[in-house]
PDB file of C-alpha atoms in Angstrom:
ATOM      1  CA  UNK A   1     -78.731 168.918  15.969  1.00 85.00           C
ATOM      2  CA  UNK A   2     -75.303 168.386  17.236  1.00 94.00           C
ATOM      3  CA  UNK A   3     -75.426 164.457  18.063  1.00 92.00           C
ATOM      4  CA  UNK A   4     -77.161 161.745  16.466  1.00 87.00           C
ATOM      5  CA  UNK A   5     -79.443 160.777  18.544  1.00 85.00           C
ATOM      6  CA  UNK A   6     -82.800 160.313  16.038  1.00 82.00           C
ATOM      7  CA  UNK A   7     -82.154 156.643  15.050  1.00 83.00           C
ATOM      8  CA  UNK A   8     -81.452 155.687  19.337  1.00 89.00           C
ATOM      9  CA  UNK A   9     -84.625 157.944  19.652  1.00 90.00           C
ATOM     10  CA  UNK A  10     -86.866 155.902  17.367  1.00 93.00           C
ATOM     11  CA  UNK A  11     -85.677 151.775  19.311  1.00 94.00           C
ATOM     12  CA  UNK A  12     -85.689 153.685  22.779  1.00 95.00           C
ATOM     13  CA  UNK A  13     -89.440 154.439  21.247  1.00 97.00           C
ATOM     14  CA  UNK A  14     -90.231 150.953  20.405  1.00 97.00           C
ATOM     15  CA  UNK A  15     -88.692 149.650  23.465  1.00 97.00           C
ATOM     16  CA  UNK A  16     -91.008 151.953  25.622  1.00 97.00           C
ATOM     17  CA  UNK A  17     -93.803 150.129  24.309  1.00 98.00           C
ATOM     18  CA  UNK A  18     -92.783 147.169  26.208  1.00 97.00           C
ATOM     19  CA  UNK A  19     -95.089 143.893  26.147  1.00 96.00           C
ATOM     20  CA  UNK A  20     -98.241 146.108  23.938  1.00 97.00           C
ATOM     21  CA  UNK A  21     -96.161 146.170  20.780  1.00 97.00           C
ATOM     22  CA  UNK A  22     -96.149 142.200  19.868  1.00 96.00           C
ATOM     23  CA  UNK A  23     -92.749 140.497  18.822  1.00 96.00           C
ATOM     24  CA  UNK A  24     -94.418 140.295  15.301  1.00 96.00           C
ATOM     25  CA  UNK A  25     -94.873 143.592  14.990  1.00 96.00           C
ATOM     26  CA  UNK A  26     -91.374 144.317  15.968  1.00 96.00           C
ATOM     27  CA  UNK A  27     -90.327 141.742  13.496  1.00 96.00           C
ATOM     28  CA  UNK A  28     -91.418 143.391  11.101  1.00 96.00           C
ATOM     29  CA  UNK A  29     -90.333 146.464  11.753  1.00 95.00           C
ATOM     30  CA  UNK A  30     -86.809 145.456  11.972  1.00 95.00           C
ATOM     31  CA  UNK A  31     -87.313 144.052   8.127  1.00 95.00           C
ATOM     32  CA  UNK A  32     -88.926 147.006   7.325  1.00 94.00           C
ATOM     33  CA  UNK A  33     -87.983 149.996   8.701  1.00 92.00           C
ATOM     34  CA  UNK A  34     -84.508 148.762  10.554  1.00 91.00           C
ATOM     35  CA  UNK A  35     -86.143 148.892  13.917  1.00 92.00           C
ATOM     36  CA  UNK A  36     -86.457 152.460  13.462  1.00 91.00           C
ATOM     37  CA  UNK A  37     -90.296 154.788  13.423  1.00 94.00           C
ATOM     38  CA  UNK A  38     -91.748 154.806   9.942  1.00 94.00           C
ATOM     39  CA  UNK A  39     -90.967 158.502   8.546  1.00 90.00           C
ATOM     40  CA  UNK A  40     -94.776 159.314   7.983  1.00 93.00           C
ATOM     41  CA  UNK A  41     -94.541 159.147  11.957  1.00 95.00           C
ATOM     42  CA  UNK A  42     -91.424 160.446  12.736  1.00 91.00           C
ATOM     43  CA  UNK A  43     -90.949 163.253  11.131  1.00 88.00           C
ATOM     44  CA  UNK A  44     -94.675 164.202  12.719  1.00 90.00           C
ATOM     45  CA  UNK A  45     -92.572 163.923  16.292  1.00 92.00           C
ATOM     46  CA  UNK A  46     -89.442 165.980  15.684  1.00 86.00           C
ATOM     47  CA  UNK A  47     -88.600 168.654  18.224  1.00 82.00           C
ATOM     48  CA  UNK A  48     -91.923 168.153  20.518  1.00 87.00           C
ATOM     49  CA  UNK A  49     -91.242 167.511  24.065  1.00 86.00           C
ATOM     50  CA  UNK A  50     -92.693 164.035  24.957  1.00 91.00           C
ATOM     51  CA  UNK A  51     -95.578 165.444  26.478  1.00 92.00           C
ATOM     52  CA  UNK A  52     -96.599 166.363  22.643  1.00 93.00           C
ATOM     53  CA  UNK A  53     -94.888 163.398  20.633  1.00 96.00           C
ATOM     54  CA  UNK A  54     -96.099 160.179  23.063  1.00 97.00           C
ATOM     55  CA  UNK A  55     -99.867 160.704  22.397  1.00 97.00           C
ATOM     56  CA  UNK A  56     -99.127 161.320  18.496  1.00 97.00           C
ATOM     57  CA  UNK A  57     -96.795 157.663  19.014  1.00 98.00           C
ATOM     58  CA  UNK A  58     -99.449 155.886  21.045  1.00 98.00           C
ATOM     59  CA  UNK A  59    -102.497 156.871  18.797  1.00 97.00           C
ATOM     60  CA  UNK A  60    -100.389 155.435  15.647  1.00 98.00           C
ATOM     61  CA  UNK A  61     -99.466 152.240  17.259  1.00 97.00           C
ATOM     62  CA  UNK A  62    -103.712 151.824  17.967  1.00 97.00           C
ATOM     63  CA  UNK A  63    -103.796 152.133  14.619  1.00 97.00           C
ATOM     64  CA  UNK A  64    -101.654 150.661  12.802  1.00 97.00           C
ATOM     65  CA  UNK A  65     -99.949 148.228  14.678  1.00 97.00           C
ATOM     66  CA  UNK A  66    -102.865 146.570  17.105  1.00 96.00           C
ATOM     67  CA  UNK A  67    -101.229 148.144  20.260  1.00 97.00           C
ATOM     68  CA  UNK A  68    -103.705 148.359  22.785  1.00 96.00           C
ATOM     69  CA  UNK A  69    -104.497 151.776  24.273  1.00 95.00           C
ATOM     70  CA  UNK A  70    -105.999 152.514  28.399  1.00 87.00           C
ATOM     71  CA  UNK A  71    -108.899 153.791  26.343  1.00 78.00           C
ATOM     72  CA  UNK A  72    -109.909 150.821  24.627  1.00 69.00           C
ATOM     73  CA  UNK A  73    -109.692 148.844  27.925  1.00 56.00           C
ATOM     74  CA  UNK A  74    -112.777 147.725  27.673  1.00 50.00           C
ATOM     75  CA  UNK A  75    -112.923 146.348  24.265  1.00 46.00           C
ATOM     76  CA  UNK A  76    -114.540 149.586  22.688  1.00 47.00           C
ATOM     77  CA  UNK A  77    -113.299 151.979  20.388  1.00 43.00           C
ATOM     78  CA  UNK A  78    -115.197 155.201  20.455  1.00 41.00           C
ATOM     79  CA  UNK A  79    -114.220 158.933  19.898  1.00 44.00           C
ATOM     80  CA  UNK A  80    -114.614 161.748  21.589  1.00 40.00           C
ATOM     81  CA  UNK A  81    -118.760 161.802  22.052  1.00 43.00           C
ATOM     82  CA  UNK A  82    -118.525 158.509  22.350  1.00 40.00           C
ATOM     83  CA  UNK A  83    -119.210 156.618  19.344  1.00 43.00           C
ATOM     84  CA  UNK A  84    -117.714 153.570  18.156  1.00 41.00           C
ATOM     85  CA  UNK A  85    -115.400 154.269  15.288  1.00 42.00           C
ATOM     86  CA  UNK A  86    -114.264 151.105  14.049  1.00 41.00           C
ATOM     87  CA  UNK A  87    -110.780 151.508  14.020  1.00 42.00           C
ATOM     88  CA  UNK A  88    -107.713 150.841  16.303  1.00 45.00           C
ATOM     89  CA  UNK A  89    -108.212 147.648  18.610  1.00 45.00           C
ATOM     90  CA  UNK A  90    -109.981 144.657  17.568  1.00 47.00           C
ATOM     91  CA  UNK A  91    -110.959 141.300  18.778  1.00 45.00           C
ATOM     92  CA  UNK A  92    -107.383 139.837  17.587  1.00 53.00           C
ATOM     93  CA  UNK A  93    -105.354 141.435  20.509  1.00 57.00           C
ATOM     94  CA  UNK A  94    -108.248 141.645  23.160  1.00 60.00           C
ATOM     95  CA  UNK A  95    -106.158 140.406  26.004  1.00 67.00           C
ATOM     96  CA  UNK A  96    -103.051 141.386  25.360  1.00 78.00           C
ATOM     97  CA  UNK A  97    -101.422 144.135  27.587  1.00 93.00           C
ATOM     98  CA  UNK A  98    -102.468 147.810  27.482  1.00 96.00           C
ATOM     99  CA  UNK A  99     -99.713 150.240  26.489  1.00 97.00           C
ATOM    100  CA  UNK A 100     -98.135 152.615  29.185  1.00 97.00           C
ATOM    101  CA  UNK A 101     -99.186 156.043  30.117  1.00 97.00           C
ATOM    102  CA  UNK A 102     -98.310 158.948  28.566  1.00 96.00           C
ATOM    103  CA  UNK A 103     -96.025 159.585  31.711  1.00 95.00           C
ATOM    104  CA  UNK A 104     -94.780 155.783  32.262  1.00 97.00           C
ATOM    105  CA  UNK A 105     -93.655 155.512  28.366  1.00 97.00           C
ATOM    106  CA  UNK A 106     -91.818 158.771  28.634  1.00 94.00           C
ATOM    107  CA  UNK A 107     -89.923 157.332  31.767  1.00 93.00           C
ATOM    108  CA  UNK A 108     -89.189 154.184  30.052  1.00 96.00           C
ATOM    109  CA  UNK A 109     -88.380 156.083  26.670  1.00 93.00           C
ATOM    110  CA  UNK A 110     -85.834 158.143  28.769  1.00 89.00           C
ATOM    111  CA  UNK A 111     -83.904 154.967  30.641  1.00 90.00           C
ATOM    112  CA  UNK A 112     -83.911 152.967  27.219  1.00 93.00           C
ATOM    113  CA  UNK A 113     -82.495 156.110  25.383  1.00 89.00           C
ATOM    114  CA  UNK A 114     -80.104 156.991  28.521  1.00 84.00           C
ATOM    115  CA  UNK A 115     -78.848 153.575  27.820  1.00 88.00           C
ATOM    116  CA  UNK A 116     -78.257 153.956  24.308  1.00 88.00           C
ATOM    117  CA  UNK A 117     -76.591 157.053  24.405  1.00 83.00           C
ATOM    118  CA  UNK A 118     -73.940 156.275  25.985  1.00 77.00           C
ATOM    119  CA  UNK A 119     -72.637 155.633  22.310  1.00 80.00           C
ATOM    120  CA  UNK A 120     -74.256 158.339  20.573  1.00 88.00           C
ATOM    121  CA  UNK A 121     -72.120 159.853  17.779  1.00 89.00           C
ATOM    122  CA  UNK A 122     -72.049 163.424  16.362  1.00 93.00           C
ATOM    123  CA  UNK A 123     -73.538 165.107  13.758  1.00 93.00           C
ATOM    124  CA  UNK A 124     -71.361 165.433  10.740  1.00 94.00           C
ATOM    125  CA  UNK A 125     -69.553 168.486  11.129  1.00 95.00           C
ATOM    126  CA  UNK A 126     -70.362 169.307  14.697  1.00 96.00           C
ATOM    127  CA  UNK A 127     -67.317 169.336  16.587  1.00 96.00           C
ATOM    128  CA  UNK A 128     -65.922 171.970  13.780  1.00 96.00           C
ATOM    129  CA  UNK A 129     -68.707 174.027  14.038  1.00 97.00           C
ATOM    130  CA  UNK A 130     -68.150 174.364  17.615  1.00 97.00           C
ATOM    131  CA  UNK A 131     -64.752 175.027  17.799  1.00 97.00           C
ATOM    132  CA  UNK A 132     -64.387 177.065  15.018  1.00 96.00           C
ATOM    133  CA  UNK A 133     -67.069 179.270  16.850  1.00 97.00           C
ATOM    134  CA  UNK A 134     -65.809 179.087  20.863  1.00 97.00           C
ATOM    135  CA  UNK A 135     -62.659 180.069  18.555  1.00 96.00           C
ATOM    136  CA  UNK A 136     -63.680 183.195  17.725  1.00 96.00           C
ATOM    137  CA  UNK A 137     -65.254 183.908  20.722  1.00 96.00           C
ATOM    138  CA  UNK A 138     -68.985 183.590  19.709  1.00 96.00           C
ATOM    139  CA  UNK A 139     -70.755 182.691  22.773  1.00 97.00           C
ATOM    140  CA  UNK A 140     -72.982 179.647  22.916  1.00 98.00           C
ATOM    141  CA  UNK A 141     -76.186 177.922  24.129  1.00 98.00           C
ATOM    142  CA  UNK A 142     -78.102 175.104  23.890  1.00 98.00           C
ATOM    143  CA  UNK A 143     -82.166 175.192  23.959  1.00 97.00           C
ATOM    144  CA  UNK A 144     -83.288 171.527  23.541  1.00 95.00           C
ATOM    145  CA  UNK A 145     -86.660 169.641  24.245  1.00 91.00           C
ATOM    146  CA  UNK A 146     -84.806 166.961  26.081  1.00 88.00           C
ATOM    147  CA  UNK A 147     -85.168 166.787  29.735  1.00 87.00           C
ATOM    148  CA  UNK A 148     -81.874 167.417  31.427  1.00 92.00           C
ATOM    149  CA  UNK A 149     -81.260 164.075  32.629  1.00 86.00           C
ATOM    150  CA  UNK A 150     -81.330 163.049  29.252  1.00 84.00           C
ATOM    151  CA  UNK A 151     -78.788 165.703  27.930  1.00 90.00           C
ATOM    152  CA  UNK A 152     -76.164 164.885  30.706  1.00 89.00           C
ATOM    153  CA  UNK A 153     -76.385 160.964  29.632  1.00 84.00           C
ATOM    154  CA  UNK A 154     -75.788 162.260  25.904  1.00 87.00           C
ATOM    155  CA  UNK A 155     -73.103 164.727  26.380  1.00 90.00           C
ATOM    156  CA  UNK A 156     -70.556 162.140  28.218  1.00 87.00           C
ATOM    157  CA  UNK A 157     -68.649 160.840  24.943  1.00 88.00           C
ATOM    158  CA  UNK A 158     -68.681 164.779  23.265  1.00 93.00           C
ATOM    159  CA  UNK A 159     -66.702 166.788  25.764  1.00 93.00           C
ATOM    160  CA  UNK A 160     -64.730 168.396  22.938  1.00 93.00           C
ATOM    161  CA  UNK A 161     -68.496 169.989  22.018  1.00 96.00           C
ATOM    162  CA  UNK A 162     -69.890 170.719  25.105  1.00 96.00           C
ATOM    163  CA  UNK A 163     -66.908 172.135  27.359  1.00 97.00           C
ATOM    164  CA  UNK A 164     -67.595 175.104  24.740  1.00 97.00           C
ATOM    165  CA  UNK A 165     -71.206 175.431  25.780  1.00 98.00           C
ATOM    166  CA  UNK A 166     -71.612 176.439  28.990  1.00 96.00           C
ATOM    167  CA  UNK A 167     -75.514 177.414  28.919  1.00 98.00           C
ATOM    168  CA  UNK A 168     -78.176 174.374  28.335  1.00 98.00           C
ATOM    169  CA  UNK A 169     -81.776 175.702  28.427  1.00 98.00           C
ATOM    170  CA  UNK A 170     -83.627 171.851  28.853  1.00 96.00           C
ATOM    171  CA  UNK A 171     -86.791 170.835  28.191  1.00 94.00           C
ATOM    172  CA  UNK A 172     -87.863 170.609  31.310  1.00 94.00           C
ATOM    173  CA  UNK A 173     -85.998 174.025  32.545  1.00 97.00           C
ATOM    174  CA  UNK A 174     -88.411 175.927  35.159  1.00 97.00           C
ATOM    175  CA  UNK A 175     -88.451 178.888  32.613  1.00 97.00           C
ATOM    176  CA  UNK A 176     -89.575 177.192  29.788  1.00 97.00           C
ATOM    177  CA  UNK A 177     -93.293 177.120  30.346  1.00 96.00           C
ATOM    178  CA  UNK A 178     -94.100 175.942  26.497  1.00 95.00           C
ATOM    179  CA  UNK A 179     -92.071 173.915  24.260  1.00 93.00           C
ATOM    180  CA  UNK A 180     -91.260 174.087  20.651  1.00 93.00           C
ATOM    181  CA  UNK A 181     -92.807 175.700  18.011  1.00 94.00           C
ATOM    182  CA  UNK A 182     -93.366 178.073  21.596  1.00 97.00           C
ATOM    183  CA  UNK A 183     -90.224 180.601  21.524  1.00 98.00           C
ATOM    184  CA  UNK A 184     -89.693 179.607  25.400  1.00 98.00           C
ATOM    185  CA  UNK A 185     -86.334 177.874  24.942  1.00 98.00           C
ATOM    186  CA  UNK A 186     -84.756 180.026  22.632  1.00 98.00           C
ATOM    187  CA  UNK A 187     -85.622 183.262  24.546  1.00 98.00           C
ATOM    188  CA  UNK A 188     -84.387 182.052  27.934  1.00 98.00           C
ATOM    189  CA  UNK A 189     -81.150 180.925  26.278  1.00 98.00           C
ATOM    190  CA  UNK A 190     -80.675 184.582  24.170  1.00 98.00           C
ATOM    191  CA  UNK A 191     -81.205 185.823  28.354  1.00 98.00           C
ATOM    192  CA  UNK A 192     -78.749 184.007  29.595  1.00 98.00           C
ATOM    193  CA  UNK A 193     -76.376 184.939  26.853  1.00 98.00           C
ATOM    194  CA  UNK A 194     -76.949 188.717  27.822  1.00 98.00           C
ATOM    195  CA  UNK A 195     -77.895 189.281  23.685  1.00 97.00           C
ATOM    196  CA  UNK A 196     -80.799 190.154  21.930  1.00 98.00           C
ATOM    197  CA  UNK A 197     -82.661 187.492  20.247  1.00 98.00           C
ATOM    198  CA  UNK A 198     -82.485 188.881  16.715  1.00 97.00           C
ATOM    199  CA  UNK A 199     -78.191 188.701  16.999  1.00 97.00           C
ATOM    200  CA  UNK A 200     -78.698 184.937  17.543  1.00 98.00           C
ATOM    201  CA  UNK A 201     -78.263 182.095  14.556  1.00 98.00           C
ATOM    202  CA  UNK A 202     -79.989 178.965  15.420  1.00 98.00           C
ATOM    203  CA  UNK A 203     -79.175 175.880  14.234  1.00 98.00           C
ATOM    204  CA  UNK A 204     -82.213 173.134  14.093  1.00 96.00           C
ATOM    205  CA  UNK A 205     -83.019 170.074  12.703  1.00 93.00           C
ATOM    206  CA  UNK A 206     -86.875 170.173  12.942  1.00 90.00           C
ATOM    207  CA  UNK A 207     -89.849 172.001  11.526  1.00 92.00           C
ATOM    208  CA  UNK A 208     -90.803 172.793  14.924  1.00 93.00           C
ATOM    209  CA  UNK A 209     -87.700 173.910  16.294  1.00 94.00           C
ATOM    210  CA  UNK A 210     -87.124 176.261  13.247  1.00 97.00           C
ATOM    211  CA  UNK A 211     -90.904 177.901  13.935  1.00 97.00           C
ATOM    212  CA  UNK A 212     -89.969 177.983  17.756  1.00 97.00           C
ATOM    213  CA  UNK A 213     -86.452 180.145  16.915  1.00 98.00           C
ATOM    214  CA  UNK A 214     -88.705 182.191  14.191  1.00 98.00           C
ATOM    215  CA  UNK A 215     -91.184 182.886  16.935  1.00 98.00           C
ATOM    216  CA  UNK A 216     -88.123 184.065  19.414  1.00 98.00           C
ATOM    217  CA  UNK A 217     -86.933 186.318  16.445  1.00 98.00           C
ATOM    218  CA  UNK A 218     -83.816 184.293  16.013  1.00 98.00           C
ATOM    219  CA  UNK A 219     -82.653 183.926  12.231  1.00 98.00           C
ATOM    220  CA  UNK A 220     -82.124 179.915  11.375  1.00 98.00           C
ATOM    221  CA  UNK A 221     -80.260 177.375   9.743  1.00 98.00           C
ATOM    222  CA  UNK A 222     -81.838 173.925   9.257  1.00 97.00           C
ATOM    223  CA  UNK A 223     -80.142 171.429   8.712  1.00 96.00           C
ATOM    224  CA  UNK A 224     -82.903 168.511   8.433  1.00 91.00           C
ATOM    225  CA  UNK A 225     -82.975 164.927   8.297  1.00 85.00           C
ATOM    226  CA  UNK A 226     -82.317 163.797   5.000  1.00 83.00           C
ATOM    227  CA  UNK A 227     -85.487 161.896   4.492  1.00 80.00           C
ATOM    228  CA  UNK A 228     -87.660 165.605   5.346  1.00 83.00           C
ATOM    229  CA  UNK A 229     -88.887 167.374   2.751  1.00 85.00           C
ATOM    230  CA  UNK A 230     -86.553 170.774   2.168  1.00 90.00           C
ATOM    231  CA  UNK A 231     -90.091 172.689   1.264  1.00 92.00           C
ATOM    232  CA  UNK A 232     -91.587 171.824   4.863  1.00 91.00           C
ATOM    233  CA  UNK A 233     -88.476 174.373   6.126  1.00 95.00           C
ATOM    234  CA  UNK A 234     -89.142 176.630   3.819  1.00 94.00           C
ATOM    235  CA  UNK A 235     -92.691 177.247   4.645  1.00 94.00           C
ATOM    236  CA  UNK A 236     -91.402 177.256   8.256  1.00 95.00           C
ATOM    237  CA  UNK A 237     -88.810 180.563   7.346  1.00 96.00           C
ATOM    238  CA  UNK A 238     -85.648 178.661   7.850  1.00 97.00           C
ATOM    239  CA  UNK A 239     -82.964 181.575   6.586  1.00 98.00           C
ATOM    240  CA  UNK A 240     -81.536 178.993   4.754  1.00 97.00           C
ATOM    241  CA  UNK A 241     -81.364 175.032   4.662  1.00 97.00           C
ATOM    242  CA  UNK A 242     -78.484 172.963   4.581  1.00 97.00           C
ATOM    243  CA  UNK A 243     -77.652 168.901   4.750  1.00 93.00           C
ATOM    244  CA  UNK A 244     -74.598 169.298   7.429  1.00 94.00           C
ATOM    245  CA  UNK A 245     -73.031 171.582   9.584  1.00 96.00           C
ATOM    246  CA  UNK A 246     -70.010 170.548   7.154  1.00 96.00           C
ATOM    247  CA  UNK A 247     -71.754 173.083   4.681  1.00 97.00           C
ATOM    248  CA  UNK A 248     -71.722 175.932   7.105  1.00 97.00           C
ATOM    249  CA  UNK A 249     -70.922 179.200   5.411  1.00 97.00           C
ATOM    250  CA  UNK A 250     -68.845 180.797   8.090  1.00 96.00           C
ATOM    251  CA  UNK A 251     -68.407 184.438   5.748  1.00 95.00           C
ATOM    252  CA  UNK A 252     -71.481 184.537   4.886  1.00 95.00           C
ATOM    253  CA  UNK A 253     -73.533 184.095   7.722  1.00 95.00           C
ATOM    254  CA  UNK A 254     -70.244 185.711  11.107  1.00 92.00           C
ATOM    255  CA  UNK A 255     -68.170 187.249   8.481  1.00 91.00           C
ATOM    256  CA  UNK A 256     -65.480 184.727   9.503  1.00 85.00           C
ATOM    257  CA  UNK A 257     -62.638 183.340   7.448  1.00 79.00           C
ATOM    258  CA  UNK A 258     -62.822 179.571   7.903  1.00 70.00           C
TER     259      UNK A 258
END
């Protein structure tokens, strides 16, 4: 929510694929979609840890972009009682290379986006919102899906944010046994705080990271891609949507003079 990251997400994605997603395919994607995930998929993989978004990325490249899955190895498609199904791989990429592992494309997602984040810019309106706040002595926390090695690459070019934030509860943090729409995160964060979860304001810019602070008893402020429906945060009990921090009600919501 704070930085940028979704369109260095979606070519660290791509990249992961490595030699299963053909150069054509890419091509085409670049005229397309800007090298970027189509938004019927994306917006399906916003706020899951990888261990939730890679299979949903993998299953969509079978089928719809010929990418070649360790399950179809052997030239068969078939579901889950075995049947053949017709769909996915084909006879026109038999012999090209399988796609990674769940676990090997969410290493190679991570070094690509590490990479790429080096120059990661921030939301609009971020840097304000967080120094307006550490101003008036609101204390702050971070509960993101991202594993922590990713969150240290991203954070290198935004001290002015994150000097104000001194608790990060990661994706791959020991207490977080679930991850979004679970409450984990947002729970462990309100703990290390010292407050109660319903005197906490989240800010989030998926569905399942609003259902996730809803489940924690957090009240929430969305503040979605622009490209997700407003309706989907709605149904999700987002206190109230925005389009940018910029359009933060300060009064309203802390009783603050901004």
């Amino acid at each position: 929510t704070l930085l940028d990251t979704e369109t260095l997400s979606c070519s660290a994605v791509l990249d992961a694929f490595g030699p299963s997603l053909s150069e054509s395919t890419r091509d085409r994607l670049r005229r397309e979609e800007g090298y970027k995930l189509p938004w019927e998929l994306k917006k399906q993989t916003l706020g899951l840890q990888g261990h939730a978004w890679i299979p949903l990325v993998l299953e969509y490249g079978r089928q719809n972009w010929g990418v070649r899955l360790a399950a179809d190895h052997d030239g068969n498609d078939t579901d889950e009682d075995g049947n053949g199904n017709g769909s996915g791989s084909s006879s026109s990429n038999i012999g090209t290379p399988v796609a990674p592992s769940v676990a090997e494309f969410w290493e190679r997602w991570e070094v690509r986006l590490s990479e790429l984040c080096a120059n990661v810019d921030e939301c609009p309106g971020a840097t304000r919102l967080v120094q307006t706040l550490a101003r008036h002595n609101v204390p702050l926390a971070i509960a993101t899906s991202s594993r922590a090695v990713a969150v240290e690459k991203k954070r290198i070019r935004h001290d002015g944010i994150f000097k104000h934030i001194p608790i990060i509860v990661c994706g791959d943090d020991p207490a977080v046994k679930n991850g979004k729409p679970a409450p984990d995160g947002f729970l462990e964060a309100a703990r290390r705080l010292g407050v109660d979860p319903g005197d906490c304001l989240v800010f989030e810019d998926a569905v399942a990271g609003v259902q996730s602070a809803r489940a924690a008893g957090c009240r929430v402020i969305a503040v979605p891609d622009p490209r997700m429906e407003e309706d989907a945060f709605v149904e999700a009990k987002a206190d109230e949507v925005i389009r940018s921090m910029n359009d933060f009600d300060y009064d309203k919501w802390l009783g603050l003079e901004c």
